[in-house]
Amino acid sequence: MSRATDAEKTFEFSSPVRLHYGEGLIDGLADFCPGAGQVLLVSGRSSAKASGLLDRVRRALKGKNVEE
């Protein structure tokens, strides 16, 4: 087994941020990422699933590969 070097332990991510807020925006979620074939969805352990939000997001992103 080899040891990870310091360079292998680092991670850097940079992204400009645009925040959209408003009623009904989830239903048009795919409009915010028209060229994306894959979407990474990050949420809490169970609240998004229990509330139905996860299913709603998946429906809005129909046709895209959604990883959670």
PDB file of N, CA, C and O in Angstrom:
ATOM      1  N   MET A   1       0.846  -1.172   0.000  1.00  0.00           N
ATOM      2  CA  MET A   1       0.000   0.000   0.000  1.00  0.00           C
ATOM      3  C   MET A   1       0.896   1.241   0.000  1.00  0.00           C
ATOM      4  O   MET A   1       1.859   1.325   0.738  1.00  0.00           O
ATOM      5  N   SER A   2       0.587   2.188  -0.850  1.00  0.00           N
ATOM      6  CA  SER A   2       1.379   3.412  -0.910  1.00  0.00           C
ATOM      7  C   SER A   2       0.703   4.502  -0.085  1.00  0.00           C
ATOM      8  O   SER A   2      -0.501   4.490   0.123  1.00  0.00           O
ATOM      9  N   ARG A   3       1.500   5.417   0.384  1.00  0.00           N
ATOM     10  CA  ARG A   3       0.990   6.543   1.169  1.00  0.00           C
ATOM     11  C   ARG A   3       0.644   7.700   0.249  1.00  0.00           C
ATOM     12  O   ARG A   3       1.316   7.943  -0.744  1.00  0.00           O
ATOM     13  N   ALA A   4      -0.400   8.406   0.596  1.00  0.00           N
ATOM     14  CA  ALA A   4      -0.787   9.577  -0.179  1.00  0.00           C
ATOM     15  C   ALA A   4       0.184  10.707   0.096  1.00  0.00           C
ATOM     16  O   ALA A   4       0.585  10.929   1.226  1.00  0.00           O
ATOM     17  N   THR A   5       0.561  11.402  -0.947  1.00  0.00           N
ATOM     18  CA  THR A   5       1.418  12.566  -0.764  1.00  0.00           C
ATOM     19  C   THR A   5       0.544  13.752  -0.375  1.00  0.00           C
ATOM     20  O   THR A   5      -0.680  13.709  -0.498  1.00  0.00           O
ATOM     21  N   ASP A   6       1.158  14.819   0.087  1.00  0.00           N
ATOM     22  CA  ASP A   6       0.402  16.010   0.443  1.00  0.00           C
ATOM     23  C   ASP A   6      -0.414  16.530  -0.734  1.00  0.00           C
ATOM     24  O   ASP A   6      -1.531  16.993  -0.564  1.00  0.00           O
ATOM     25  N   ALA A   7       0.126  16.430  -1.934  1.00  0.00           N
ATOM     26  CA  ALA A   7      -0.581  16.907  -3.117  1.00  0.00           C
ATOM     27  C   ALA A   7      -1.844  16.087  -3.371  1.00  0.00           C
ATOM     28  O   ALA A   7      -2.848  16.602  -3.841  1.00  0.00           O
ATOM     29  N   GLU A   8      -1.819  14.800  -3.038  1.00  0.00           N
ATOM     30  CA  GLU A   8      -2.991  13.949  -3.241  1.00  0.00           C
ATOM     31  C   GLU A   8      -4.069  14.189  -2.189  1.00  0.00           C
ATOM     32  O   GLU A   8      -5.206  13.794  -2.371  1.00  0.00           O
ATOM     33  N   LYS A   9      -3.733  14.819  -1.081  1.00  0.00           N
ATOM     34  CA  LYS A   9      -4.679  15.071  -0.002  1.00  0.00           C
ATOM     35  C   LYS A   9      -5.378  16.415  -0.130  1.00  0.00           C
ATOM     36  O   LYS A   9      -6.261  16.716   0.641  1.00  0.00           O
ATOM     37  N   THR A  10      -4.985  17.202  -1.099  1.00  0.00           N
ATOM     38  CA  THR A  10      -5.554  18.544  -1.216  1.00  0.00           C
ATOM     39  C   THR A  10      -6.699  18.564  -2.219  1.00  0.00           C
ATOM     40  O   THR A  10      -6.807  17.712  -3.089  1.00  0.00           O
ATOM     41  N   PHE A  11      -7.529  19.549  -2.070  1.00  0.00           N
ATOM     42  CA  PHE A  11      -8.664  19.723  -2.956  1.00  0.00           C
ATOM     43  C   PHE A  11      -8.933  21.208  -3.064  1.00  0.00           C
ATOM     44  O   PHE A  11      -8.902  21.918  -2.073  1.00  0.00           O
ATOM     45  N   GLU A  12      -9.190  21.668  -4.254  1.00  0.00           N
ATOM     46  CA  GLU A  12      -9.514  23.074  -4.454  1.00  0.00           C
ATOM     47  C   GLU A  12     -10.712  23.162  -5.381  1.00  0.00           C
ATOM     48  O   GLU A  12     -10.805  22.444  -6.375  1.00  0.00           O
ATOM     49  N   PHE A  13     -11.632  24.019  -5.037  1.00  0.00           N
ATOM     50  CA  PHE A  13     -12.822  24.222  -5.847  1.00  0.00           C
ATOM     51  C   PHE A  13     -13.127  25.705  -5.877  1.00  0.00           C
ATOM     52  O   PHE A  13     -13.112  26.362  -4.850  1.00  0.00           O
ATOM     53  N   SER A  14     -13.370  26.229  -7.043  1.00  0.00           N
ATOM     54  CA  SER A  14     -13.690  27.642  -7.182  1.00  0.00           C
ATOM     55  C   SER A  14     -14.860  27.762  -8.142  1.00  0.00           C
ATOM     56  O   SER A  14     -14.881  27.133  -9.190  1.00  0.00           O
ATOM     57  N   SER A  15     -15.838  28.554  -7.759  1.00  0.00           N
ATOM     58  CA  SER A  15     -17.000  28.703  -8.606  1.00  0.00           C
ATOM     59  C   SER A  15     -17.673  30.039  -8.336  1.00  0.00           C
ATOM     60  O   SER A  15     -17.914  30.384  -7.182  1.00  0.00           O
ATOM     61  N   PRO A  16     -17.987  30.766  -9.375  1.00  0.00           N
ATOM     62  CA  PRO A  16     -18.780  31.975  -9.151  1.00  0.00           C
ATOM     63  C   PRO A  16     -20.174  31.557  -8.678  1.00  0.00           C
ATOM     64  O   PRO A  16     -20.673  30.511  -9.062  1.00  0.00           O
ATOM     65  N   VAL A  17     -20.755  32.331  -7.839  1.00  0.00           N
ATOM     66  CA  VAL A  17     -22.042  31.969  -7.252  1.00  0.00           C
ATOM     67  C   VAL A  17     -23.144  32.909  -7.732  1.00  0.00           C
ATOM     68  O   VAL A  17     -22.986  34.119  -7.711  1.00  0.00           O
ATOM     69  N   ARG A  18     -24.231  32.318  -8.187  1.00  0.00           N
ATOM     70  CA  ARG A  18     -25.457  33.057  -8.507  1.00  0.00           C
ATOM     71  C   ARG A  18     -26.558  32.419  -7.681  1.00  0.00           C
ATOM     72  O   ARG A  18     -26.758  31.211  -7.737  1.00  0.00           O
ATOM     73  N   LEU A  19     -27.260  33.189  -6.944  1.00  0.00           N
ATOM     74  CA  LEU A  19     -28.324  32.679  -6.096  1.00  0.00           C
ATOM     75  C   LEU A  19     -29.665  33.119  -6.651  1.00  0.00           C
ATOM     76  O   LEU A  19     -29.875  34.301  -6.910  1.00  0.00           O
ATOM     77  N   HIS A  20     -30.538  32.167  -6.872  1.00  0.00           N
ATOM     78  CA  HIS A  20     -31.890  32.457  -7.351  1.00  0.00           C
ATOM     79  C   HIS A  20     -32.855  32.023  -6.258  1.00  0.00           C
ATOM     80  O   HIS A  20     -32.762  30.905  -5.761  1.00  0.00           O
ATOM     81  N   TYR A  21     -33.767  32.876  -5.907  1.00  0.00           N
ATOM     82  CA  TYR A  21     -34.707  32.582  -4.841  1.00  0.00           C
ATOM     83  C   TYR A  21     -36.097  32.986  -5.286  1.00  0.00           C
ATOM     84  O   TYR A  21     -36.292  34.068  -5.829  1.00  0.00           O
ATOM     85  N   GLY A  22     -37.046  32.119  -5.079  1.00  0.00           N
ATOM     86  CA  GLY A  22     -38.420  32.474  -5.418  1.00  0.00           C
ATOM     87  C   GLY A  22     -39.317  31.259  -5.512  1.00  0.00           C
ATOM     88  O   GLY A  22     -38.858  30.130  -5.682  1.00  0.00           O
ATOM     89  N   GLU A  23     -40.586  31.494  -5.410  1.00  0.00           N
ATOM     90  CA  GLU A  23     -41.583  30.435  -5.452  1.00  0.00           C
ATOM     91  C   GLU A  23     -41.599  29.783  -6.836  1.00  0.00           C
ATOM     92  O   GLU A  23     -41.582  30.452  -7.861  1.00  0.00           O
ATOM     93  N   GLY A  24     -41.622  28.449  -6.849  1.00  0.00           N
ATOM     94  CA  GLY A  24     -41.744  27.700  -8.096  1.00  0.00           C
ATOM     95  C   GLY A  24     -40.471  27.514  -8.883  1.00  0.00           C
ATOM     96  O   GLY A  24     -40.514  26.936  -9.972  1.00  0.00           O
ATOM     97  N   LEU A  25     -39.336  27.986  -8.396  1.00  0.00           N
ATOM     98  CA  LEU A  25     -38.097  27.875  -9.173  1.00  0.00           C
ATOM     99  C   LEU A  25     -37.616  26.436  -9.334  1.00  0.00           C
ATOM    100  O   LEU A  25     -36.951  26.116 -10.316  1.00  0.00           O
ATOM    101  N   ILE A  26     -37.952  25.571  -8.409  1.00  0.00           N
ATOM    102  CA  ILE A  26     -37.510  24.179  -8.516  1.00  0.00           C
ATOM    103  C   ILE A  26     -38.039  23.547  -9.796  1.00  0.00           C
ATOM    104  O   ILE A  26     -37.352  22.791 -10.463  1.00  0.00           O
ATOM    105  N   ASP A  27     -39.267  23.874 -10.155  1.00  0.00           N
ATOM    106  CA  ASP A  27     -39.870  23.275 -11.344  1.00  0.00           C
ATOM    107  C   ASP A  27     -39.130  23.651 -12.624  1.00  0.00           C
ATOM    108  O   ASP A  27     -39.195  22.922 -13.610  1.00  0.00           O
ATOM    109  N   GLY A  28     -38.396  24.741 -12.632  1.00  0.00           N
ATOM    110  CA  GLY A  28     -37.608  25.157 -13.787  1.00  0.00           C
ATOM    111  C   GLY A  28     -36.125  24.953 -13.598  1.00  0.00           C
ATOM    112  O   GLY A  28     -35.311  25.579 -14.270  1.00  0.00           O
ATOM    113  N   LEU A  29     -35.764  24.064 -12.689  1.00  0.00           N
ATOM    114  CA  LEU A  29     -34.359  23.853 -12.336  1.00  0.00           C
ATOM    115  C   LEU A  29     -33.490  23.498 -13.540  1.00  0.00           C
ATOM    116  O   LEU A  29     -32.357  23.951 -13.648  1.00  0.00           O
ATOM    117  N   ALA A  30     -33.995  22.721 -14.462  1.00  0.00           N
ATOM    118  CA  ALA A  30     -33.204  22.316 -15.631  1.00  0.00           C
ATOM    119  C   ALA A  30     -32.809  23.512 -16.495  1.00  0.00           C
ATOM    120  O   ALA A  30     -31.804  23.462 -17.204  1.00  0.00           O
ATOM    121  N   ASP A  31     -33.561  24.600 -16.413  1.00  0.00           N
ATOM    122  CA  ASP A  31     -33.223  25.801 -17.187  1.00  0.00           C
ATOM    123  C   ASP A  31     -31.921  26.440 -16.708  1.00  0.00           C
ATOM    124  O   ASP A  31     -31.286  27.193 -17.441  1.00  0.00           O
ATOM    125  N   PHE A  32     -31.516  26.157 -15.473  1.00  0.00           N
ATOM    126  CA  PHE A  32     -30.282  26.727 -14.925  1.00  0.00           C
ATOM    127  C   PHE A  32     -29.046  25.945 -15.346  1.00  0.00           C
ATOM    128  O   PHE A  32     -27.936  26.418 -15.181  1.00  0.00           O
ATOM    129  N   CYS A  33     -29.242  24.740 -15.865  1.00  0.00           N
ATOM    130  CA  CYS A  33     -28.086  23.921 -16.276  1.00  0.00           C
ATOM    131  C   CYS A  33     -28.405  23.190 -17.583  1.00  0.00           C
ATOM    132  O   CYS A  33     -28.355  21.961 -17.636  1.00  0.00           O
ATOM    133  N   PRO A  34     -28.716  23.933 -18.641  1.00  0.00           N
ATOM    134  CA  PRO A  34     -29.167  23.299 -19.881  1.00  0.00           C
ATOM    135  C   PRO A  34     -28.132  22.384 -20.537  1.00  0.00           C
ATOM    136  O   PRO A  34     -28.492  21.392 -21.160  1.00  0.00           O
ATOM    137  N   GLY A  35     -26.864  22.677 -20.398  1.00  0.00           N
ATOM    138  CA  GLY A  35     -25.833  21.867 -21.044  1.00  0.00           C
ATOM    139  C   GLY A  35     -25.300  20.736 -20.193  1.00  0.00           C
ATOM    140  O   GLY A  35     -24.504  19.934 -20.661  1.00  0.00           O
ATOM    141  N   ALA A  36     -25.763  20.641 -18.963  1.00  0.00           N
ATOM    142  CA  ALA A  36     -25.245  19.620 -18.047  1.00  0.00           C
ATOM    143  C   ALA A  36     -25.938  18.290 -18.280  1.00  0.00           C
ATOM    144  O   ALA A  36     -27.156  18.212 -18.330  1.00  0.00           O
ATOM    145  N   GLY A  37     -25.157  17.245 -18.405  1.00  0.00           N
ATOM    146  CA  GLY A  37     -25.717  15.903 -18.517  1.00  0.00           C
ATOM    147  C   GLY A  37     -25.822  15.232 -17.172  1.00  0.00           C
ATOM    148  O   GLY A  37     -26.599  14.309 -16.974  1.00  0.00           O
ATOM    149  N   GLN A  38     -25.004  15.716 -16.233  1.00  0.00           N
ATOM    150  CA  GLN A  38     -24.984  15.149 -14.892  1.00  0.00           C
ATOM    151  C   GLN A  38     -25.117  16.256 -13.871  1.00  0.00           C
ATOM    152  O   GLN A  38     -24.614  17.362 -14.074  1.00  0.00           O
ATOM    153  N   VAL A  39     -25.777  15.937 -12.768  1.00  0.00           N
ATOM    154  CA  VAL A  39     -25.973  16.900 -11.688  1.00  0.00           C
ATOM    155  C   VAL A  39     -25.655  16.207 -10.370  1.00  0.00           C
ATOM    156  O   VAL A  39     -26.101  15.076 -10.133  1.00  0.00           O
ATOM    157  N   LEU A  40     -24.890  16.853  -9.517  1.00  0.00           N
ATOM    158  CA  LEU A  40     -24.606  16.343  -8.179  1.00  0.00           C
ATOM    159  C   LEU A  40     -25.510  17.079  -7.212  1.00  0.00           C
ATOM    160  O   LEU A  40     -25.473  18.303  -7.113  1.00  0.00           O
ATOM    161  N   LEU A  41     -26.317  16.326  -6.496  1.00  0.00           N
ATOM    162  CA  LEU A  41     -27.245  16.889  -5.540  1.00  0.00           C
ATOM    163  C   LEU A  41     -26.734  16.602  -4.135  1.00  0.00           C
ATOM    164  O   LEU A  41     -26.535  15.447  -3.772  1.00  0.00           O
ATOM    165  N   VAL A  42     -26.510  17.646  -3.363  1.00  0.00           N
ATOM    166  CA  VAL A  42     -26.014  17.506  -1.997  1.00  0.00           C
ATOM    167  C   VAL A  42     -27.095  17.996  -1.052  1.00  0.00           C
ATOM    168  O   VAL A  42     -27.588  19.112  -1.187  1.00  0.00           O
ATOM    169  N   SER A  43     -27.480  17.130  -0.106  1.00  0.00           N
ATOM    170  CA  SER A  43     -28.513  17.501   0.862  1.00  0.00           C
ATOM    171  C   SER A  43     -28.202  16.824   2.191  1.00  0.00           C
ATOM    172  O   SER A  43     -27.211  16.110   2.318  1.00  0.00           O
ATOM    173  N   GLY A  44     -29.090  17.012   3.138  1.00  0.00           N
ATOM    174  CA  GLY A  44     -28.937  16.365   4.437  1.00  0.00           C
ATOM    175  C   GLY A  44     -29.231  14.875   4.340  1.00  0.00           C
ATOM    176  O   GLY A  44     -29.481  14.340   3.261  1.00  0.00           O
ATOM    177  N   ARG A  45     -29.230  14.212   5.473  1.00  0.00           N
ATOM    178  CA  ARG A  45     -29.409  12.760   5.489  1.00  0.00           C
ATOM    179  C   ARG A  45     -30.776  12.298   5.011  1.00  0.00           C
ATOM    180  O   ARG A  45     -30.885  11.342   4.262  1.00  0.00           O
ATOM    181  N   SER A  46     -31.837  12.930   5.470  1.00  0.00           N
ATOM    182  CA  SER A  46     -33.151  12.390   5.132  1.00  0.00           C
ATOM    183  C   SER A  46     -34.244  13.433   4.910  1.00  0.00           C
ATOM    184  O   SER A  46     -35.308  13.096   4.399  1.00  0.00           O
ATOM    185  N   SER A  47     -34.022  14.665   5.268  1.00  0.00           N
ATOM    186  CA  SER A  47     -35.106  15.652   5.209  1.00  0.00           C
ATOM    187  C   SER A  47     -35.591  15.917   3.781  1.00  0.00           C
ATOM    188  O   SER A  47     -36.788  16.067   3.545  1.00  0.00           O
ATOM    189  N   ALA A  48     -34.692  15.953   2.811  1.00  0.00           N
ATOM    190  CA  ALA A  48     -35.101  16.205   1.428  1.00  0.00           C
ATOM    191  C   ALA A  48     -35.954  15.055   0.904  1.00  0.00           C
ATOM    192  O   ALA A  48     -36.932  15.271   0.191  1.00  0.00           O
ATOM    193  N   LYS A  49     -35.599  13.841   1.284  1.00  0.00           N
ATOM    194  CA  LYS A  49     -36.380  12.685   0.861  1.00  0.00           C
ATOM    195  C   LYS A  49     -37.722  12.652   1.585  1.00  0.00           C
ATOM    196  O   LYS A  49     -38.772  12.468   0.965  1.00  0.00           O
ATOM    197  N   ALA A  50     -37.711  12.854   2.897  1.00  0.00           N
ATOM    198  CA  ALA A  50     -38.939  12.786   3.696  1.00  0.00           C
ATOM    199  C   ALA A  50     -39.949  13.861   3.298  1.00  0.00           C
ATOM    200  O   ALA A  50     -41.149  13.626   3.319  1.00  0.00           O
ATOM    201  N   SER A  51     -39.464  15.015   2.914  1.00  0.00           N
ATOM    202  CA  SER A  51     -40.362  16.119   2.566  1.00  0.00           C
ATOM    203  C   SER A  51     -40.886  16.041   1.131  1.00  0.00           C
ATOM    204  O   SER A  51     -41.776  16.787   0.753  1.00  0.00           O
ATOM    205  N   GLY A  52     -40.303  15.147   0.326  1.00  0.00           N
ATOM    206  CA  GLY A  52     -40.693  15.042  -1.074  1.00  0.00           C
ATOM    207  C   GLY A  52     -39.887  15.956  -1.985  1.00  0.00           C
ATOM    208  O   GLY A  52     -40.042  15.934  -3.198  1.00  0.00           O
ATOM    209  N   LEU A  53     -39.013  16.764  -1.395  1.00  0.00           N
ATOM    210  CA  LEU A  53     -38.205  17.694  -2.182  1.00  0.00           C
ATOM    211  C   LEU A  53     -37.278  16.961  -3.143  1.00  0.00           C
ATOM    212  O   LEU A  53     -37.112  17.372  -4.296  1.00  0.00           O
ATOM    213  N   LEU A  54     -36.696  15.866  -2.708  1.00  0.00           N
ATOM    214  CA  LEU A  54     -35.784  15.111  -3.568  1.00  0.00           C
ATOM    215  C   LEU A  54     -36.506  14.619  -4.825  1.00  0.00           C
ATOM    216  O   LEU A  54     -35.997  14.758  -5.938  1.00  0.00           O
ATOM    217  N   ASP A  55     -37.691  14.074  -4.661  1.00  0.00           N
ATOM    218  CA  ASP A  55     -38.459  13.613  -5.829  1.00  0.00           C
ATOM    219  C   ASP A  55     -38.822  14.773  -6.747  1.00  0.00           C
ATOM    220  O   ASP A  55     -38.793  14.648  -7.968  1.00  0.00           O
ATOM    221  N   ARG A  56     -39.142  15.897  -6.158  1.00  0.00           N
ATOM    222  CA  ARG A  56     -39.498  17.081  -6.956  1.00  0.00           C
ATOM    223  C   ARG A  56     -38.303  17.568  -7.777  1.00  0.00           C
ATOM    224  O   ARG A  56     -38.434  17.914  -8.955  1.00  0.00           O
ATOM    225  N   VAL A  57     -37.133  17.568  -7.157  1.00  0.00           N
ATOM    226  CA  VAL A  57     -35.911  17.983  -7.865  1.00  0.00           C
ATOM    227  C   VAL A  57     -35.600  16.996  -8.982  1.00  0.00           C
ATOM    228  O   VAL A  57     -35.272  17.393 -10.097  1.00  0.00           O
ATOM    229  N   ARG A  58     -35.720  15.707  -8.702  1.00  0.00           N
ATOM    230  CA  ARG A  58     -35.466  14.698  -9.735  1.00  0.00           C
ATOM    231  C   ARG A  58     -36.413  14.865 -10.926  1.00  0.00           C
ATOM    232  O   ARG A  58     -36.007  14.742 -12.077  1.00  0.00           O
ATOM    233  N   ARG A  59     -37.692  15.136 -10.657  1.00  0.00           N
ATOM    234  CA  ARG A  59     -38.649  15.363 -11.747  1.00  0.00           C
ATOM    235  C   ARG A  59     -38.264  16.599 -12.561  1.00  0.00           C
ATOM    236  O   ARG A  59     -38.360  16.603 -13.788  1.00  0.00           O
ATOM    237  N   ALA A  60     -37.825  17.632 -11.873  1.00  0.00           N
ATOM    238  CA  ALA A  60     -37.443  18.877 -12.562  1.00  0.00           C
ATOM    239  C   ALA A  60     -36.202  18.671 -13.424  1.00  0.00           C
ATOM    240  O   ALA A  60     -36.031  19.356 -14.429  1.00  0.00           O
ATOM    241  N   LEU A  61     -35.354  17.730 -13.042  1.00  0.00           N
ATOM    242  CA  LEU A  61     -34.117  17.471 -13.779  1.00  0.00           C
ATOM    243  C   LEU A  61     -34.241  16.227 -14.662  1.00  0.00           C
ATOM    244  O   LEU A  61     -33.250  15.602 -15.008  1.00  0.00           O
ATOM    245  N   LYS A  62     -35.449  15.894 -15.055  1.00  0.00           N
ATOM    246  CA  LYS A  62     -35.707  14.729 -15.892  1.00  0.00           C
ATOM    247  C   LYS A  62     -34.812  14.773 -17.132  1.00  0.00           C
ATOM    248  O   LYS A  62     -34.649  15.808 -17.763  1.00  0.00           O
ATOM    249  N   GLY A  63     -34.213  13.638 -17.424  1.00  0.00           N
ATOM    250  CA  GLY A  63     -33.311  13.554 -18.579  1.00  0.00           C
ATOM    251  C   GLY A  63     -31.860  13.767 -18.221  1.00  0.00           C
ATOM    252  O   GLY A  63     -30.986  13.579 -19.053  1.00  0.00           O
ATOM    253  N   LYS A  64     -31.595  14.171 -16.993  1.00  0.00           N
ATOM    254  CA  LYS A  64     -30.212  14.356 -16.539  1.00  0.00           C
ATOM    255  C   LYS A  64     -29.873  13.276 -15.534  1.00  0.00           C
ATOM    256  O   LYS A  64     -30.737  12.805 -14.797  1.00  0.00           O
ATOM    257  N   ASN A  65     -28.634  12.857 -15.509  1.00  0.00           N
ATOM    258  CA  ASN A  65     -28.179  11.882 -14.517  1.00  0.00           C
ATOM    259  C   ASN A  65     -27.980  12.633 -13.195  1.00  0.00           C
ATOM    260  O   ASN A  65     -27.111  13.491 -13.100  1.00  0.00           O
ATOM    261  N   VAL A  66     -28.779  12.302 -12.188  1.00  0.00           N
ATOM    262  CA  VAL A  66     -28.698  12.976 -10.889  1.00  0.00           C
ATOM    263  C   VAL A  66     -28.058  12.031  -9.888  1.00  0.00           C
ATOM    264  O   VAL A  66     -28.583  10.944  -9.612  1.00  0.00           O
ATOM    265  N   GLU A  67     -26.916  12.402  -9.353  1.00  0.00           N
ATOM    266  CA  GLU A  67     -26.231  11.647  -8.306  1.00  0.00           C
ATOM    267  C   GLU A  67     -26.494  12.339  -6.993  1.00  0.00           C
ATOM    268  O   GLU A  67     -26.504  13.562  -6.910  1.00  0.00           O
ATOM    269  N   GLU A  68     -26.721  11.563  -5.955  1.00  0.00           N
ATOM    270  CA  GLU A  68     -26.950  12.165  -4.635  1.00  0.00           C
ATOM    271  C   GLU A  68     -25.981  11.608  -3.632  1.00  0.00           C
ATOM    272  O   GLU A  68     -25.419  10.601  -3.789  1.00  0.00           O
TER     273      GLU A  68
END
